[in-house]
PDB file of C-alpha atoms and ligand atoms in Angstrom:
ATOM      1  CA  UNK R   1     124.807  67.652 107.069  1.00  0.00           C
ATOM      2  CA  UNK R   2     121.663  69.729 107.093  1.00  0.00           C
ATOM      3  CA  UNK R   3     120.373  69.686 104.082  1.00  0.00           C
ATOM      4  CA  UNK R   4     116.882  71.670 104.434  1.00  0.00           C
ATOM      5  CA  UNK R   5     116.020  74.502 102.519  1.00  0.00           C
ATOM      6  CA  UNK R   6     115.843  77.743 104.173  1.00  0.00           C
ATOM      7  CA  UNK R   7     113.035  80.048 104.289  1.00  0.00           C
ATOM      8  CA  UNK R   8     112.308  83.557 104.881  1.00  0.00           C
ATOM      9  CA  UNK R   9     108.674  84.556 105.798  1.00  0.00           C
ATOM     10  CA  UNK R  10     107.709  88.323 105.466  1.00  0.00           C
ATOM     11  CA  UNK R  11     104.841  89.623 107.432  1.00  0.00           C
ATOM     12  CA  UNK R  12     102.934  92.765 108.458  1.00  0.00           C
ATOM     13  CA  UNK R  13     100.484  91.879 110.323  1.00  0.00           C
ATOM     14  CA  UNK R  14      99.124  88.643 112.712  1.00  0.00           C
ATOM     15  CA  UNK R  15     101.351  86.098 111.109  1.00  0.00           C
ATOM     16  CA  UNK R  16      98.572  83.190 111.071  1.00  0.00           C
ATOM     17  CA  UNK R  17      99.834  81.917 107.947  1.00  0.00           C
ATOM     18  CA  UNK R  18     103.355  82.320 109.148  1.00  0.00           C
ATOM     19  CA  UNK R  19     102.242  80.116 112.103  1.00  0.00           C
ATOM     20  CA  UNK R  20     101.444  77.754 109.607  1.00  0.00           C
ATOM     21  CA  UNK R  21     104.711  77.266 107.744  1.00  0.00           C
ATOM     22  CA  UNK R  22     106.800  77.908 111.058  1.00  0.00           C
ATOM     23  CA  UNK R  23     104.808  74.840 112.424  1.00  0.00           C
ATOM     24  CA  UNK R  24     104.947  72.385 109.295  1.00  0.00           C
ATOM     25  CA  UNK R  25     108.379  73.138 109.293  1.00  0.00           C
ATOM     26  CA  UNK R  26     108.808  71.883 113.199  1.00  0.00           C
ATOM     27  CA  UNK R  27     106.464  69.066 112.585  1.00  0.00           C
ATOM     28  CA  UNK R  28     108.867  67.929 109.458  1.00  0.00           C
ATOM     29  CA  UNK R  29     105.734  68.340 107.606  1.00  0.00           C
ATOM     30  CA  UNK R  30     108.003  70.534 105.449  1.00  0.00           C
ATOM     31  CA  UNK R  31     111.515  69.774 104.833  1.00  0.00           C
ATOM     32  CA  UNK R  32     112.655  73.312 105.787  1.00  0.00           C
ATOM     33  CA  UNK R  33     113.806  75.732 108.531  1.00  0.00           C
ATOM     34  CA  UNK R  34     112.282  79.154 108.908  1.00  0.00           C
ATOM     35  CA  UNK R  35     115.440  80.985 109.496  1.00  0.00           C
ATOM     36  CA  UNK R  36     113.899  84.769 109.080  1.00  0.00           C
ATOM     37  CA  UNK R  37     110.859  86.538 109.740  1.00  0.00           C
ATOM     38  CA  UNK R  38     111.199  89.953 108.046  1.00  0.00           C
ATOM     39  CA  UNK R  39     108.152  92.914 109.589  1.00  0.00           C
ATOM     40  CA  UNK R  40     107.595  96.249 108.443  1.00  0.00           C
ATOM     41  CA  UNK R  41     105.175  96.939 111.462  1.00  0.00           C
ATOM     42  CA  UNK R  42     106.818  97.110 114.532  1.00  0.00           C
ATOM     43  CA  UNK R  43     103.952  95.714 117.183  1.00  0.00           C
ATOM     44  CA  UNK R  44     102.885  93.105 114.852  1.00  0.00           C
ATOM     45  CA  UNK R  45     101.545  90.141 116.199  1.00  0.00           C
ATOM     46  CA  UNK R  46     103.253  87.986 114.052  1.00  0.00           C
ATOM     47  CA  UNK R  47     106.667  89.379 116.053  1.00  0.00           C
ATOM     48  CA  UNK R  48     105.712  87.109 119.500  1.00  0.00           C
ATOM     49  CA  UNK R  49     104.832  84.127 116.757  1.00  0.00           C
ATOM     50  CA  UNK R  50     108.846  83.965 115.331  1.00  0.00           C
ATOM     51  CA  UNK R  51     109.847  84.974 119.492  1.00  0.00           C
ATOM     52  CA  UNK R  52     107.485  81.617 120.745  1.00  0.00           C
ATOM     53  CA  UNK R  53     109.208  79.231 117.458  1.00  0.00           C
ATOM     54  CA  UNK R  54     112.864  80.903 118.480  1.00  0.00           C
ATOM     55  CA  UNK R  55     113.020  82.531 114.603  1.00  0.00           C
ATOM     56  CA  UNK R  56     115.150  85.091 114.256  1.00  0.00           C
ATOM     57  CA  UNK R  57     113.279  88.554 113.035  1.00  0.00           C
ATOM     58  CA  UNK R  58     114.181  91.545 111.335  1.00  0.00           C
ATOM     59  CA  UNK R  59     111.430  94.335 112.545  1.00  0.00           C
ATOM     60  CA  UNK R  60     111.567  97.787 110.783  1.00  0.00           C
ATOM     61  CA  UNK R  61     110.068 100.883 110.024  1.00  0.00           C
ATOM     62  CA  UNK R  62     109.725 102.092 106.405  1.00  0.00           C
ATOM     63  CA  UNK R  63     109.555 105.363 107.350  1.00  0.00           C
ATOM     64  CA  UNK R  64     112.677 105.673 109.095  1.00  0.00           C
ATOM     65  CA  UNK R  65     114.589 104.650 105.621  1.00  0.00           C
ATOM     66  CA  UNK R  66     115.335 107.489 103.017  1.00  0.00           C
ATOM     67  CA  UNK R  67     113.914 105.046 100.343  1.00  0.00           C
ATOM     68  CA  UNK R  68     112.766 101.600  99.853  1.00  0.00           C
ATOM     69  CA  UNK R  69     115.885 100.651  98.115  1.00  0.00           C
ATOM     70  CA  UNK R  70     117.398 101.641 101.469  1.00  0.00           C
ATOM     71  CA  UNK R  71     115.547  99.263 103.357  1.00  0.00           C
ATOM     72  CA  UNK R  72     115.539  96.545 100.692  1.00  0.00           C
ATOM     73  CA  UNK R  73     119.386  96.216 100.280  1.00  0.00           C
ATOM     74  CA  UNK R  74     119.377  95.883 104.475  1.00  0.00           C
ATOM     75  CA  UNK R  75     116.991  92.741 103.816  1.00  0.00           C
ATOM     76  CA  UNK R  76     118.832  91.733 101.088  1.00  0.00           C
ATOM     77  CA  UNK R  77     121.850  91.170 102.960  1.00  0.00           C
ATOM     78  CA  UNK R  78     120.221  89.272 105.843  1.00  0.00           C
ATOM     79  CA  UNK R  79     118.567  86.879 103.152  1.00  0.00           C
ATOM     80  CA  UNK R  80     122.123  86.392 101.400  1.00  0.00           C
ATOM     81  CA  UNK R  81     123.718  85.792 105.176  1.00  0.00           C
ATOM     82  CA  UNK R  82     121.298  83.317 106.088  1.00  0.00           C
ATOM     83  CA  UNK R  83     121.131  81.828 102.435  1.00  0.00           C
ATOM     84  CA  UNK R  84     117.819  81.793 102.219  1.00  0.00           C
ATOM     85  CA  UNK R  85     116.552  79.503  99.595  1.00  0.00           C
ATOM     86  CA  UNK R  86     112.693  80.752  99.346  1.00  0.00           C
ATOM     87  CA  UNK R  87     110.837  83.795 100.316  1.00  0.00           C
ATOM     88  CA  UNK R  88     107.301  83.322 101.317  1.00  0.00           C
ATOM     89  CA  UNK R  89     104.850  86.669 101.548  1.00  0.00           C
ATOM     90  CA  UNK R  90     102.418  86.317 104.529  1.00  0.00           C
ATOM     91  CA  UNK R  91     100.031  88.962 104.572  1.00  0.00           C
ATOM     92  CA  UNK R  92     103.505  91.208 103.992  1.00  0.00           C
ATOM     93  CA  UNK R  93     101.324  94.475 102.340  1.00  0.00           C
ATOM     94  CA  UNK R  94     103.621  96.172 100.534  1.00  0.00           C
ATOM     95  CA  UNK R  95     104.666  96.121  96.922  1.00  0.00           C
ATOM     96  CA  UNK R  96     108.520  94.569  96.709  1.00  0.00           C
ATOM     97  CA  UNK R  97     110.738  97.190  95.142  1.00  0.00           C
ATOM     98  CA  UNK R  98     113.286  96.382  92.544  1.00  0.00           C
ATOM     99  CA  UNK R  99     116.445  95.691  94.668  1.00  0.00           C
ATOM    100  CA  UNK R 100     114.806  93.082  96.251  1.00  0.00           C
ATOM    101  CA  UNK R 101     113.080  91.392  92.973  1.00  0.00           C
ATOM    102  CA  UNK R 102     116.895  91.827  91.326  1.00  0.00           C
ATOM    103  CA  UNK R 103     118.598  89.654  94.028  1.00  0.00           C
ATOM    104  CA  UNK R 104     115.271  87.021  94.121  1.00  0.00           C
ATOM    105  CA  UNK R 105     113.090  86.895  91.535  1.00  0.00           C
ATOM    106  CA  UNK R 106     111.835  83.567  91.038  1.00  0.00           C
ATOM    107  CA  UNK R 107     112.345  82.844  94.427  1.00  0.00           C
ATOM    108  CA  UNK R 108     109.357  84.585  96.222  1.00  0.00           C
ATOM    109  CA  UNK R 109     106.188  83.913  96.558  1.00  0.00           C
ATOM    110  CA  UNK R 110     102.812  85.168  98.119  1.00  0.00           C
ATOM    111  CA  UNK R 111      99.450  84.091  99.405  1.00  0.00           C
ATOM    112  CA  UNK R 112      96.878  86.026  98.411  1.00  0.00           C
ATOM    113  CA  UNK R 113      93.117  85.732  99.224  1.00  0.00           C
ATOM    114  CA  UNK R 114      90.868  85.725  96.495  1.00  0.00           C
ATOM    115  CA  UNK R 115      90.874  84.323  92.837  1.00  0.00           C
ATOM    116  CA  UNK R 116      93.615  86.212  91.261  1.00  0.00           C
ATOM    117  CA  UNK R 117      93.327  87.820  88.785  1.00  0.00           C
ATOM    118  CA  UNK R 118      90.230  89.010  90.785  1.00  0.00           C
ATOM    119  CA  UNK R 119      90.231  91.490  93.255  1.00  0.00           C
ATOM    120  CA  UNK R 120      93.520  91.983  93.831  1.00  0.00           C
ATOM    121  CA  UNK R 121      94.613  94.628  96.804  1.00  0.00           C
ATOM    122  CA  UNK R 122      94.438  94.794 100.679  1.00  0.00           C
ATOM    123  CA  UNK R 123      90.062  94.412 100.932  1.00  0.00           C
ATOM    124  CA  UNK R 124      90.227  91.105  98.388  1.00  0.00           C
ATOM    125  CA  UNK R 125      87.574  89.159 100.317  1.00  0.00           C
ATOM    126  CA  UNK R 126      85.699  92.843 100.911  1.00  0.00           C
ATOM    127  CA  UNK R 127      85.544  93.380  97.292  1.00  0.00           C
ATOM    128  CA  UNK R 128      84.725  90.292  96.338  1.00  0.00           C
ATOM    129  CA  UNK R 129      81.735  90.143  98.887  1.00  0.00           C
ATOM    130  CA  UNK R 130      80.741  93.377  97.997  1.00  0.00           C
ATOM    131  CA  UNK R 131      80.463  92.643  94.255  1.00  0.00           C
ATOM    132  CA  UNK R 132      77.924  89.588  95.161  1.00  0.00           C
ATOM    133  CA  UNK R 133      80.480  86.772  94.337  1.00  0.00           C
ATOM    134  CA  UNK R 134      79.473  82.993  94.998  1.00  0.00           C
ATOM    135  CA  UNK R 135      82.867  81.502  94.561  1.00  0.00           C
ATOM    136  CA  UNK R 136      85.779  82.947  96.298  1.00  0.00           C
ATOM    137  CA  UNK R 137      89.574  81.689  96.964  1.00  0.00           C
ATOM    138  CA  UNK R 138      92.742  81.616  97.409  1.00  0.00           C
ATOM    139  CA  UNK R 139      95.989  81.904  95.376  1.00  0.00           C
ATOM    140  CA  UNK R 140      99.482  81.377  95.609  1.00  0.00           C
ATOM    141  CA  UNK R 141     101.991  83.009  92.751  1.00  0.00           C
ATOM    142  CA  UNK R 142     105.335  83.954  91.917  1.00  0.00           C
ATOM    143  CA  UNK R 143     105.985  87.965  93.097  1.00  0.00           C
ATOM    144  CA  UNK R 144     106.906  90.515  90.251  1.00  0.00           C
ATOM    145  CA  UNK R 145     106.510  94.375  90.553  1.00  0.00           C
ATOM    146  CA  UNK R 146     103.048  94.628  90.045  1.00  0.00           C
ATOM    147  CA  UNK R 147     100.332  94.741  92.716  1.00  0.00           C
ATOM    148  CA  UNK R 148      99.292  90.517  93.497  1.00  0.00           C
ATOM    149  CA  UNK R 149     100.838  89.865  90.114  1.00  0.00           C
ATOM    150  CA  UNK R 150     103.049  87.352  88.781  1.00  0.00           C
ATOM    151  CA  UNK R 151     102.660  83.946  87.656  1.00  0.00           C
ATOM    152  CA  UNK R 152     100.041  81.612  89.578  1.00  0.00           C
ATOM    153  CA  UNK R 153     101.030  78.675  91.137  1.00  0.00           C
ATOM    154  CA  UNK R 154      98.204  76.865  93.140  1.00  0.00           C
ATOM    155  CA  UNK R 155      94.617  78.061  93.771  1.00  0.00           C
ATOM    156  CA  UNK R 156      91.571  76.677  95.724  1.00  0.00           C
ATOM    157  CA  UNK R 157      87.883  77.982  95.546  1.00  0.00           C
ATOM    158  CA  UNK R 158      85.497  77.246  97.730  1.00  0.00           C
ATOM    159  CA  UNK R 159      81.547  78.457  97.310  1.00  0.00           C
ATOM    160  CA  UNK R 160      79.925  80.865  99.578  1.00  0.00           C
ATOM    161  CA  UNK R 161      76.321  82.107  99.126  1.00  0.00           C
ATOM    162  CA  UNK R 162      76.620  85.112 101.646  1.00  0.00           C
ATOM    163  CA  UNK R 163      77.035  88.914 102.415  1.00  0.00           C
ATOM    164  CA  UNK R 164      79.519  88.554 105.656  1.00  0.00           C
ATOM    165  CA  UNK R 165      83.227  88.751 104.772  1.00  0.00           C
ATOM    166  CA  UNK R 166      84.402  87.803 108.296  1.00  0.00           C
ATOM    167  CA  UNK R 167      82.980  84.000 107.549  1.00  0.00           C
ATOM    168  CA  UNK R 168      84.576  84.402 104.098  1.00  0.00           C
ATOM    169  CA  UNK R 169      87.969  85.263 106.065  1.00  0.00           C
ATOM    170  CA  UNK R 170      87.109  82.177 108.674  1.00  0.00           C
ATOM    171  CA  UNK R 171      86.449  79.456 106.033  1.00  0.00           C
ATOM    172  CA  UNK R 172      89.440  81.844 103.795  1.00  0.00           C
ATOM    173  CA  UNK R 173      91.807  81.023 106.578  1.00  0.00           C
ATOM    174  CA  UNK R 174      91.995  77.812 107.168  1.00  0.00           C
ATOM    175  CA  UNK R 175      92.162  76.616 103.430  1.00  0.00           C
ATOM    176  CA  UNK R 176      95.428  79.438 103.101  1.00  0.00           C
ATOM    177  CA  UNK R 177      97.330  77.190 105.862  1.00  0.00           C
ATOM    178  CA  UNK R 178      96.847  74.036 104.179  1.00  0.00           C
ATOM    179  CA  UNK R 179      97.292  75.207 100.660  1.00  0.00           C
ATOM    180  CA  UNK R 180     100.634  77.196 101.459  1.00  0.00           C
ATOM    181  CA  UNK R 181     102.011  74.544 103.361  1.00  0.00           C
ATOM    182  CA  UNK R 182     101.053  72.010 100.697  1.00  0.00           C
ATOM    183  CA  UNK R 183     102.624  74.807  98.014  1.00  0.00           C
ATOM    184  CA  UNK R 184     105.886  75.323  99.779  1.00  0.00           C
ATOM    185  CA  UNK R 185     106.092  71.541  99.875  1.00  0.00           C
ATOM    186  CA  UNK R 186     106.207  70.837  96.581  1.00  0.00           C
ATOM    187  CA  UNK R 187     108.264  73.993  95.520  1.00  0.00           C
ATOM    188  CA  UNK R 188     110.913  72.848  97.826  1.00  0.00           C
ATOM    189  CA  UNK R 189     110.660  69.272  96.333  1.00  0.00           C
ATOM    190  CA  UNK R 190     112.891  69.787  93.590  1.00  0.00           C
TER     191      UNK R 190
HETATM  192  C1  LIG G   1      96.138  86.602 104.466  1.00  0.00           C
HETATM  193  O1  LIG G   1      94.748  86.408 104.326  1.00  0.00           O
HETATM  194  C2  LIG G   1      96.764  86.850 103.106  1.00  0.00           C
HETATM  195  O2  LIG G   1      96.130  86.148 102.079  1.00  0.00           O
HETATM  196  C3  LIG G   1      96.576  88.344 102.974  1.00  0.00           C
HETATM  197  O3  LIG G   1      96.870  88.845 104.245  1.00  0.00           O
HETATM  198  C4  LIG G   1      96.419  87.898 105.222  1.00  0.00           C
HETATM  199  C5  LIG G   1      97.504  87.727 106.251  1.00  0.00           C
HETATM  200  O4  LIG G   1      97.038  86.935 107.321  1.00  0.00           O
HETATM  201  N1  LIG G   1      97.435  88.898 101.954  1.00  0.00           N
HETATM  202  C6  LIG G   1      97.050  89.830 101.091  1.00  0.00           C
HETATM  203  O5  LIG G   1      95.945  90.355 101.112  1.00  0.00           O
HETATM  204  C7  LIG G   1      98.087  90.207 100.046  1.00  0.00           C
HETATM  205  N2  LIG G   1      97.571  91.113  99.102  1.00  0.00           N
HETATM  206  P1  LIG G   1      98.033  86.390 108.428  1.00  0.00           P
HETATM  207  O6  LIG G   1      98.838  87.601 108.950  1.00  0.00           O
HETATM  208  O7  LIG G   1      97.141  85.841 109.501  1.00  0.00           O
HETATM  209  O8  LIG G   1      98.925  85.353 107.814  1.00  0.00           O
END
């Protein structure tokens, strides 16, 4: 019997962390399938990601729903058909509406990169660089209806001493892969 735990990755945009998860999952790094990619930006690159490791996505556009509640109660049917155990936010930038947080609260999570609850929003590492900040980061916390809010469940730092926010995304990066991966694992350890 399988007995892995089922996730459900939501994305907007290049799906690098996404990569991540999909590939500790192959690896058996993680003890888990990715069995749903969910995209509100149809074009995204993180759509050929799921198509190379064969996960199955749901692509649509907000705009095209009356209301997010429309939308949400679509997803929320996919997630209950492929009993999805954990929902992980990957650079997924919008705010999840209340049909979706009634159905899984507790059970998602996002990545966010800076040291919440600092700079929270879509320019993090902009903000942060822009404000002269010599220790930046990453967290990963528990979803509510708030704007990167909800509980925190694993952060890393790291120090930078400079003014360009593309190395602050470059060194960001790589330390979001490990520490979601890492994060997931022991979530899913239960
Ligand atoms: C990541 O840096 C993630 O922390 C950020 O979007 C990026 C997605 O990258 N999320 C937020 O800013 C949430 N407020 P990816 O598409 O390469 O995984």
């Amino acid at each position: 019997m399988n007995n892995k735990k089922k996730i459900a990755i939501f994305a907007s945009g290049s799906g690098t962390n996404f990569e991540a998860l999909a590939q500790a999952c192959a690896d058996g790094r993680l003890n888990a399938d990715v069995v749903l990619m969910v995209c509100d930006k149809p074009g995204a690159k993180v759509i050929e990601r799921a198509e190379r490791f064969g996960v199955e996505s749901f692509v649509f556009s907000p705009k095209s729903y009356p209301s997010k509640a429309d939308f949400e109660t679509e997803i929320v049917q996919m997630l209950r058909d492929h009993q999805v155990d954990l929902i992980c936010l990957a650079g997924y930038m919008r705010l999840v509406g209340d049909t979706l947080l009634a159905a899984y609260r507790g059970k998602i999570i996002n990545i966010h990169p800076s040291l919440l609850p600092a700079f929270k929003g879509a320019h993090a590492v902009e903000d942060a660089v822009a404000y002269g900040v010599k220790v930046f980061g990453i967290t990963i916390h528990y979803v509510d209806e708030t704007l990167d809010g909800g509980k925190i469940i694993a952060q890393r730092a790291f120090p930078y001493d400079g003014n360009d926010p593309d190395e602050v995304h470059r060194i960001g990066q790589k330390i979001e892969h490990e520490l979601y991966v890492d994060t997931v694992c022991k979530l899913l350890d239960f």
